[in-house]
């Protein structure tokens, strides 16, 4: 699986959009970009995934660059409950995959 | 919304005892996982399970550990002869593979070995 690089930490004001970047320059054509988050010591929570088109769901938007070497997770109106560690992960879609968690980005939302 | 459920939420056990952690994966999922997270550390992969057998396991998953699907709904992790360093949060997960490939995690079982 391709390796990803994320900033160690970020902060964002409550109510503003939180934009979390991720680099995955070695991603291959059949690998998807997934985002998860872990709030405190809760179970990792699936957020969104995509291949090359931008994706949006009720939680977030995922913007993938045209060359697919990087992506941005956007939380449109961050709240204090979005404070968590966010993980960008690249996975093959054609076979059952395990997630190997890195260090992620620790996002702090300030009031 | 379907979810992975785990029991117990917290267990305290004496060193050397056996522990069984239980999980009920999402009902139509076929691929199951166990992960663990030692306090302050990363979430680590332990084992994956498909079609009633281990699909992949990490170096952590040694002979002290075993997994089982005793019936159509439960998935268990057994830890024999627990050690202090087994104290961790253990997460069960299931995947909708092959119809999809998204892994969903439970809220975890916190194991404290004393």
PDB file of C-alpha atoms in Angstrom:
ATOM      1  CA  UNK A   1       0.000   0.000   0.000  1.00  0.00           C
ATOM      2  CA  UNK A   2       1.148   3.514  -0.781  1.00  0.00           C
ATOM      3  CA  UNK A   3       2.611   5.574   2.041  1.00  0.00           C
ATOM      4  CA  UNK A   4       0.902   8.795   3.102  1.00  0.00           C
ATOM      5  CA  UNK A   5       2.295  11.965   4.682  1.00  0.00           C
ATOM      6  CA  UNK A   6       0.207  14.226   6.901  1.00  0.00           C
ATOM      7  CA  UNK A   7       0.999  17.209   9.119  1.00  0.00           C
ATOM      8  CA  UNK A   8       1.399  16.232  12.753  1.00  0.00           C
ATOM      9  CA  UNK A   9      -1.105  18.756  14.030  1.00  0.00           C
ATOM     10  CA  UNK A  10      -3.442  21.522  12.936  1.00  0.00           C
ATOM     11  CA  UNK A  11      -5.975  23.778  14.517  1.00  0.00           C
ATOM     12  CA  UNK A  12      -9.081  25.484  13.267  1.00  0.00           C
ATOM     13  CA  UNK A  13     -11.652  27.893  14.674  1.00  0.00           C
ATOM     14  CA  UNK A  14     -15.077  26.535  15.448  1.00  0.00           C
ATOM     15  CA  UNK A  15     -17.499  27.182  12.613  1.00  0.00           C
ATOM     16  CA  UNK A  16     -14.785  27.501  10.004  1.00  0.00           C
ATOM     17  CA  UNK A  17     -13.828  24.929   7.399  1.00  0.00           C
ATOM     18  CA  UNK A  18     -11.056  22.569   8.437  1.00  0.00           C
ATOM     19  CA  UNK A  19      -8.850  21.523   5.521  1.00  0.00           C
ATOM     20  CA  UNK A  20      -6.620  18.539   6.232  1.00  0.00           C
ATOM     21  CA  UNK A  21      -3.988  17.763   3.600  1.00  0.00           C
ATOM     22  CA  UNK A  22      -2.448  14.424   2.724  1.00  0.00           C
ATOM     23  CA  UNK A  23       0.320  13.499   0.315  1.00  0.00           C
ATOM     24  CA  UNK A  24       0.304  10.071  -1.344  1.00  0.00           C
ATOM     25  CA  UNK A  25       2.706  10.548  -4.239  1.00  0.00           C
ATOM     26  CA  UNK A  26       3.283   6.809  -4.771  1.00  0.00           C
ATOM     27  CA  UNK A  27      -0.387   5.907  -5.068  1.00  0.00           C
ATOM     28  CA  UNK A  28      -1.169   3.402  -7.801  1.00  0.00           C
ATOM     29  CA  UNK A  29      -4.101   3.431 -10.188  1.00  0.00           C
ATOM     30  CA  UNK A  30      -6.198   0.900  -8.291  1.00  0.00           C
ATOM     31  CA  UNK A  31      -5.708   2.374  -4.838  1.00  0.00           C
ATOM     32  CA  UNK A  32      -8.365   4.421  -3.095  1.00  0.00           C
ATOM     33  CA  UNK A  33      -7.871   7.229  -0.599  1.00  0.00           C
ATOM     34  CA  UNK A  34      -9.683   6.673   2.703  1.00  0.00           C
ATOM     35  CA  UNK A  35     -10.070   8.988   5.675  1.00  0.00           C
ATOM     36  CA  UNK A  36     -10.763   7.881   9.232  1.00  0.00           C
ATOM     37  CA  UNK A  37     -10.690   9.711  12.520  1.00  0.00           C
ATOM     38  CA  UNK A  38     -10.292   8.711  16.144  1.00  0.00           C
ATOM     39  CA  UNK A  39     -11.927  10.867  18.776  1.00  0.00           C
ATOM     40  CA  UNK A  40     -10.035  10.438  22.043  1.00  0.00           C
ATOM     41  CA  UNK A  41      -9.833   6.661  22.633  1.00  0.00           C
ATOM     42  CA  UNK A  42     -12.964   5.741  20.735  1.00  0.00           C
ATOM     43  CA  UNK A  43     -12.947   3.317  17.823  1.00  0.00           C
ATOM     44  CA  UNK A  44     -11.640   4.715  14.534  1.00  0.00           C
ATOM     45  CA  UNK A  45     -14.517   6.166  12.575  1.00  0.00           C
ATOM     46  CA  UNK A  46     -14.812   5.928   8.800  1.00  0.00           C
ATOM     47  CA  UNK A  47     -15.335   9.325   7.186  1.00  0.00           C
ATOM     48  CA  UNK A  48     -15.082   9.091   3.413  1.00  0.00           C
ATOM     49  CA  UNK A  49     -13.186   7.516   0.544  1.00  0.00           C
ATOM     50  CA  UNK A  50     -12.577   8.172  -3.137  1.00  0.00           C
ATOM     51  CA  UNK A  51     -10.628   7.132  -6.211  1.00  0.00           C
ATOM     52  CA  UNK A  52     -10.201  10.211  -8.385  1.00  0.00           C
ATOM     53  CA  UNK A  53     -13.396  12.186  -8.355  1.00  0.00           C
ATOM     54  CA  UNK A  54     -14.210  14.550  -5.540  1.00  0.00           C
ATOM     55  CA  UNK A  55     -16.584  13.031  -3.019  1.00  0.00           C
ATOM     56  CA  UNK A  56     -18.990  14.492  -0.490  1.00  0.00           C
ATOM     57  CA  UNK A  57     -21.097  12.952   2.217  1.00  0.00           C
ATOM     58  CA  UNK A  58     -22.839  14.174   5.339  1.00  0.00           C
ATOM     59  CA  UNK A  59     -19.597  14.335   7.274  1.00  0.00           C
ATOM     60  CA  UNK A  60     -17.032  15.771   4.887  1.00  0.00           C
ATOM     61  CA  UNK A  61     -15.766  16.412   1.387  1.00  0.00           C
ATOM     62  CA  UNK A  62     -12.746  14.788  -0.206  1.00  0.00           C
ATOM     63  CA  UNK A  63     -10.816  16.642  -2.869  1.00  0.00           C
ATOM     64  CA  UNK A  64      -8.289  14.553  -4.831  1.00  0.00           C
ATOM     65  CA  UNK A  65      -5.848  16.287  -7.167  1.00  0.00           C
ATOM     66  CA  UNK A  66      -5.914  15.373 -10.824  1.00  0.00           C
ATOM     67  CA  UNK A  67      -2.588  13.516 -10.588  1.00  0.00           C
ATOM     68  CA  UNK A  68      -3.921  11.773  -7.457  1.00  0.00           C
ATOM     69  CA  UNK A  69      -0.724  12.477  -5.574  1.00  0.00           C
ATOM     70  CA  UNK A  70      -2.453  14.424  -2.843  1.00  0.00           C
ATOM     71  CA  UNK A  71      -5.860  14.983  -1.329  1.00  0.00           C
ATOM     72  CA  UNK A  72      -7.631  17.257   1.133  1.00  0.00           C
ATOM     73  CA  UNK A  73     -10.326  16.351   3.605  1.00  0.00           C
ATOM     74  CA  UNK A  74     -12.676  19.235   4.256  1.00  0.00           C
ATOM     75  CA  UNK A  75     -14.900  19.507   7.299  1.00  0.00           C
ATOM     76  CA  UNK A  76     -17.109  22.379   6.166  1.00  0.00           C
ATOM     77  CA  UNK A  77     -18.193  23.778   9.538  1.00  0.00           C
ATOM     78  CA  UNK A  78     -15.930  22.420  12.231  1.00  0.00           C
ATOM     79  CA  UNK A  79     -17.318  21.940  15.725  1.00  0.00           C
ATOM     80  CA  UNK A  80     -15.593  21.139  18.998  1.00  0.00           C
ATOM     81  CA  UNK A  81     -16.692  17.517  18.526  1.00  0.00           C
ATOM     82  CA  UNK A  82     -14.487  17.314  15.425  1.00  0.00           C
ATOM     83  CA  UNK A  83     -11.390  17.476  17.614  1.00  0.00           C
ATOM     84  CA  UNK A  84      -9.687  14.159  16.823  1.00  0.00           C
ATOM     85  CA  UNK A  85      -6.769  12.469  15.108  1.00  0.00           C
ATOM     86  CA  UNK A  86      -7.437  12.172  11.380  1.00  0.00           C
ATOM     87  CA  UNK A  87      -5.873   9.416   9.313  1.00  0.00           C
ATOM     88  CA  UNK A  88      -5.363   9.441   5.565  1.00  0.00           C
ATOM     89  CA  UNK A  89      -4.955   5.890   4.263  1.00  0.00           C
ATOM     90  CA  UNK A  90      -4.460   4.413   0.824  1.00  0.00           C
ATOM     91  CA  UNK A  91      -5.968   0.995   0.175  1.00  0.00           C
ATOM     92  CA  UNK A  92      -6.297  -1.410  -2.719  1.00  0.00           C
ATOM     93  CA  UNK A  93      -9.959  -1.806  -3.572  1.00  0.00           C
ATOM     94  CA  UNK A  94      -9.619  -5.085  -5.430  1.00  0.00           C
ATOM     95  CA  UNK A  95      -8.768  -7.174  -2.413  1.00  0.00           C
ATOM     96  CA  UNK A  96      -9.714  -7.120   1.229  1.00  0.00           C
ATOM     97  CA  UNK A  97      -7.245  -4.846   2.912  1.00  0.00           C
ATOM     98  CA  UNK A  98      -6.134  -4.149   6.438  1.00  0.00           C
ATOM     99  CA  UNK A  99      -5.566  -0.600   7.628  1.00  0.00           C
ATOM    100  CA  UNK A 100      -2.121   0.274   8.897  1.00  0.00           C
ATOM    101  CA  UNK A 101      -2.517   3.395  10.983  1.00  0.00           C
ATOM    102  CA  UNK A 102       0.205   6.001  10.958  1.00  0.00           C
ATOM    103  CA  UNK A 103       0.391   8.962  13.284  1.00  0.00           C
ATOM    104  CA  UNK A 104      -2.286  11.001  11.500  1.00  0.00           C
ATOM    105  CA  UNK A 105      -3.055  14.690  12.004  1.00  0.00           C
ATOM    106  CA  UNK A 106      -4.191  15.837  15.409  1.00  0.00           C
ATOM    107  CA  UNK A 107      -6.877  18.423  14.688  1.00  0.00           C
ATOM    108  CA  UNK A 108      -7.825  20.805  17.475  1.00  0.00           C
ATOM    109  CA  UNK A 109     -10.912  22.956  17.112  1.00  0.00           C
ATOM    110  CA  UNK A 110     -10.734  26.118  19.163  1.00  0.00           C
ATOM    111  CA  UNK A 111     -13.879  27.914  20.393  1.00  0.00           C
TER     112      UNK A 111
ATOM    113  CA  UNK B   1     -27.237   2.583  11.270  1.00  0.00           C
ATOM    114  CA  UNK B   2     -25.583  -0.851  11.605  1.00  0.00           C
ATOM    115  CA  UNK B   3     -22.587  -0.935  13.896  1.00  0.00           C
ATOM    116  CA  UNK B   4     -19.963  -3.243  15.301  1.00  0.00           C
ATOM    117  CA  UNK B   5     -20.630  -3.964  18.966  1.00  0.00           C
ATOM    118  CA  UNK B   6     -18.092  -5.151  21.509  1.00  0.00           C
ATOM    119  CA  UNK B   7     -18.313  -6.590  24.999  1.00  0.00           C
ATOM    120  CA  UNK B   8     -17.181  -6.032  27.635  1.00  0.00           C
ATOM    121  CA  UNK B   9     -16.446  -2.331  27.414  1.00  0.00           C
ATOM    122  CA  UNK B  10     -13.912  -2.683  30.214  1.00  0.00           C
ATOM    123  CA  UNK B  11     -12.373  -5.725  31.866  1.00  0.00           C
ATOM    124  CA  UNK B  12      -9.840  -5.985  34.634  1.00  0.00           C
ATOM    125  CA  UNK B  13      -8.017  -9.290  34.911  1.00  0.00           C
ATOM    126  CA  UNK B  14      -5.154 -10.707  36.892  1.00  0.00           C
ATOM    127  CA  UNK B  15      -1.891 -11.514  35.201  1.00  0.00           C
ATOM    128  CA  UNK B  16      -1.863 -15.083  33.945  1.00  0.00           C
ATOM    129  CA  UNK B  17      -5.613 -15.312  33.479  1.00  0.00           C
ATOM    130  CA  UNK B  18      -7.372 -15.944  30.189  1.00  0.00           C
ATOM    131  CA  UNK B  19      -9.600 -13.295  28.664  1.00  0.00           C
ATOM    132  CA  UNK B  20     -12.192 -13.518  25.914  1.00  0.00           C
ATOM    133  CA  UNK B  21     -13.261 -10.349  24.147  1.00  0.00           C
ATOM    134  CA  UNK B  22     -16.452 -10.542  22.150  1.00  0.00           C
ATOM    135  CA  UNK B  23     -17.606  -8.768  19.050  1.00  0.00           C
ATOM    136  CA  UNK B  24     -20.731  -8.755  16.934  1.00  0.00           C
ATOM    137  CA  UNK B  25     -19.754  -7.577  13.455  1.00  0.00           C
ATOM    138  CA  UNK B  26     -22.190  -5.827  11.133  1.00  0.00           C
ATOM    139  CA  UNK B  27     -24.629  -8.509  10.058  1.00  0.00           C
ATOM    140  CA  UNK B  28     -23.895  -8.891   6.345  1.00  0.00           C
ATOM    141  CA  UNK B  29     -20.135  -8.452   6.676  1.00  0.00           C
ATOM    142  CA  UNK B  30     -17.809 -11.364   6.035  1.00  0.00           C
ATOM    143  CA  UNK B  31     -14.342  -9.987   6.817  1.00  0.00           C
ATOM    144  CA  UNK B  32     -13.377  -9.362  10.411  1.00  0.00           C
ATOM    145  CA  UNK B  33     -10.424  -7.810  12.223  1.00  0.00           C
ATOM    146  CA  UNK B  34      -8.931  -7.245  15.626  1.00  0.00           C
ATOM    147  CA  UNK B  35      -6.740  -4.250  16.403  1.00  0.00           C
ATOM    148  CA  UNK B  36      -5.282  -3.015  19.638  1.00  0.00           C
ATOM    149  CA  UNK B  37      -4.129   0.341  20.958  1.00  0.00           C
ATOM    150  CA  UNK B  38      -1.828   0.632  23.932  1.00  0.00           C
ATOM    151  CA  UNK B  39      -2.439   3.878  25.794  1.00  0.00           C
ATOM    152  CA  UNK B  40      -0.824   6.785  23.971  1.00  0.00           C
ATOM    153  CA  UNK B  41       0.300   4.677  21.023  1.00  0.00           C
ATOM    154  CA  UNK B  42      -0.915   3.962  17.492  1.00  0.00           C
ATOM    155  CA  UNK B  43      -3.729   1.601  16.612  1.00  0.00           C
ATOM    156  CA  UNK B  44      -2.040  -1.692  15.657  1.00  0.00           C
ATOM    157  CA  UNK B  45      -3.339  -4.471  13.411  1.00  0.00           C
ATOM    158  CA  UNK B  46      -3.530  -7.892  15.043  1.00  0.00           C
ATOM    159  CA  UNK B  47      -5.416 -10.253  12.751  1.00  0.00           C
ATOM    160  CA  UNK B  48      -7.925 -10.531   9.940  1.00  0.00           C
ATOM    161  CA  UNK B  49     -10.393 -13.375   9.505  1.00  0.00           C
ATOM    162  CA  UNK B  50     -12.416 -14.534   6.527  1.00  0.00           C
ATOM    163  CA  UNK B  51     -14.320 -17.655   5.665  1.00  0.00           C
ATOM    164  CA  UNK B  52     -13.687 -19.191   9.082  1.00  0.00           C
ATOM    165  CA  UNK B  53      -9.944 -18.876   8.963  1.00  0.00           C
ATOM    166  CA  UNK B  54      -7.221 -16.379   9.651  1.00  0.00           C
ATOM    167  CA  UNK B  55      -6.451 -14.377   6.548  1.00  0.00           C
ATOM    168  CA  UNK B  56      -3.487 -12.430   7.863  1.00  0.00           C
ATOM    169  CA  UNK B  57      -1.852 -11.814  11.203  1.00  0.00           C
ATOM    170  CA  UNK B  58       0.796  -9.476  12.558  1.00  0.00           C
ATOM    171  CA  UNK B  59       3.893 -10.293  14.577  1.00  0.00           C
ATOM    172  CA  UNK B  60       1.984  -9.287  17.688  1.00  0.00           C
ATOM    173  CA  UNK B  61      -0.541 -12.071  17.138  1.00  0.00           C
ATOM    174  CA  UNK B  62       1.485 -14.949  18.551  1.00  0.00           C
ATOM    175  CA  UNK B  63       0.412 -18.218  20.185  1.00  0.00           C
ATOM    176  CA  UNK B  64      -0.988 -16.309  23.123  1.00  0.00           C
ATOM    177  CA  UNK B  65      -3.822 -15.075  20.926  1.00  0.00           C
ATOM    178  CA  UNK B  66      -6.579 -16.897  19.081  1.00  0.00           C
ATOM    179  CA  UNK B  67      -9.735 -15.897  17.246  1.00  0.00           C
ATOM    180  CA  UNK B  68     -12.930 -17.768  16.680  1.00  0.00           C
ATOM    181  CA  UNK B  69     -16.324 -17.347  15.112  1.00  0.00           C
ATOM    182  CA  UNK B  70     -18.290 -19.627  17.419  1.00  0.00           C
ATOM    183  CA  UNK B  71     -21.643 -18.978  15.767  1.00  0.00           C
ATOM    184  CA  UNK B  72     -23.177 -16.934  12.977  1.00  0.00           C
ATOM    185  CA  UNK B  73     -22.966 -13.626  14.746  1.00  0.00           C
ATOM    186  CA  UNK B  74     -20.069 -13.509  17.214  1.00  0.00           C
ATOM    187  CA  UNK B  75     -16.343 -13.079  16.653  1.00  0.00           C
ATOM    188  CA  UNK B  76     -14.049 -13.520  19.624  1.00  0.00           C
ATOM    189  CA  UNK B  77     -10.469 -12.772  20.583  1.00  0.00           C
ATOM    190  CA  UNK B  78      -8.974 -14.997  23.259  1.00  0.00           C
ATOM    191  CA  UNK B  79      -5.856 -13.943  25.117  1.00  0.00           C
ATOM    192  CA  UNK B  80      -4.265 -16.716  27.135  1.00  0.00           C
ATOM    193  CA  UNK B  81      -2.040 -16.166  30.151  1.00  0.00           C
ATOM    194  CA  UNK B  82      -2.352 -12.393  30.091  1.00  0.00           C
ATOM    195  CA  UNK B  83       0.644 -10.180  30.769  1.00  0.00           C
ATOM    196  CA  UNK B  84       0.826  -6.629  32.047  1.00  0.00           C
ATOM    197  CA  UNK B  85       1.771  -5.440  28.568  1.00  0.00           C
ATOM    198  CA  UNK B  86      -1.478  -6.802  27.154  1.00  0.00           C
ATOM    199  CA  UNK B  87      -3.264  -3.882  28.806  1.00  0.00           C
ATOM    200  CA  UNK B  88      -4.752  -1.973  25.897  1.00  0.00           C
ATOM    201  CA  UNK B  89      -7.903  -1.048  24.069  1.00  0.00           C
ATOM    202  CA  UNK B  90      -8.905  -3.818  21.685  1.00  0.00           C
ATOM    203  CA  UNK B  91     -10.976  -2.878  18.655  1.00  0.00           C
ATOM    204  CA  UNK B  92     -12.991  -5.258  16.555  1.00  0.00           C
ATOM    205  CA  UNK B  93     -13.812  -4.294  12.986  1.00  0.00           C
ATOM    206  CA  UNK B  94     -15.674  -5.696  10.022  1.00  0.00           C
ATOM    207  CA  UNK B  95     -15.626  -4.975   6.329  1.00  0.00           C
ATOM    208  CA  UNK B  96     -18.203  -5.090   3.602  1.00  0.00           C
ATOM    209  CA  UNK B  97     -15.704  -6.710   1.246  1.00  0.00           C
ATOM    210  CA  UNK B  98     -16.199  -7.901  -1.485  1.00  0.00           C
ATOM    211  CA  UNK B  99     -19.229  -5.730  -2.162  1.00  0.00           C
ATOM    212  CA  UNK B 100     -17.171  -2.784  -0.908  1.00  0.00           C
ATOM    213  CA  UNK B 101     -13.937  -2.358   0.994  1.00  0.00           C
ATOM    214  CA  UNK B 102     -14.760  -0.125   3.928  1.00  0.00           C
ATOM    215  CA  UNK B 103     -13.775  -1.204   7.416  1.00  0.00           C
ATOM    216  CA  UNK B 104     -16.015  -0.264  10.332  1.00  0.00           C
ATOM    217  CA  UNK B 105     -14.732  -0.321  13.902  1.00  0.00           C
ATOM    218  CA  UNK B 106     -16.407  -1.007  17.200  1.00  0.00           C
ATOM    219  CA  UNK B 107     -15.995   1.212  20.234  1.00  0.00           C
ATOM    220  CA  UNK B 108     -13.452  -1.076  21.809  1.00  0.00           C
ATOM    221  CA  UNK B 109     -12.890  -3.202  24.889  1.00  0.00           C
ATOM    222  CA  UNK B 110     -10.503  -1.752  27.403  1.00  0.00           C
ATOM    223  CA  UNK B 111      -8.424  -4.514  29.005  1.00  0.00           C
ATOM    224  CA  UNK B 112      -6.474  -3.837  32.161  1.00  0.00           C
ATOM    225  CA  UNK B 113      -4.120  -6.553  33.384  1.00  0.00           C
ATOM    226  CA  UNK B 114      -3.045  -6.187  37.008  1.00  0.00           C
TER     227      UNK B 114
END
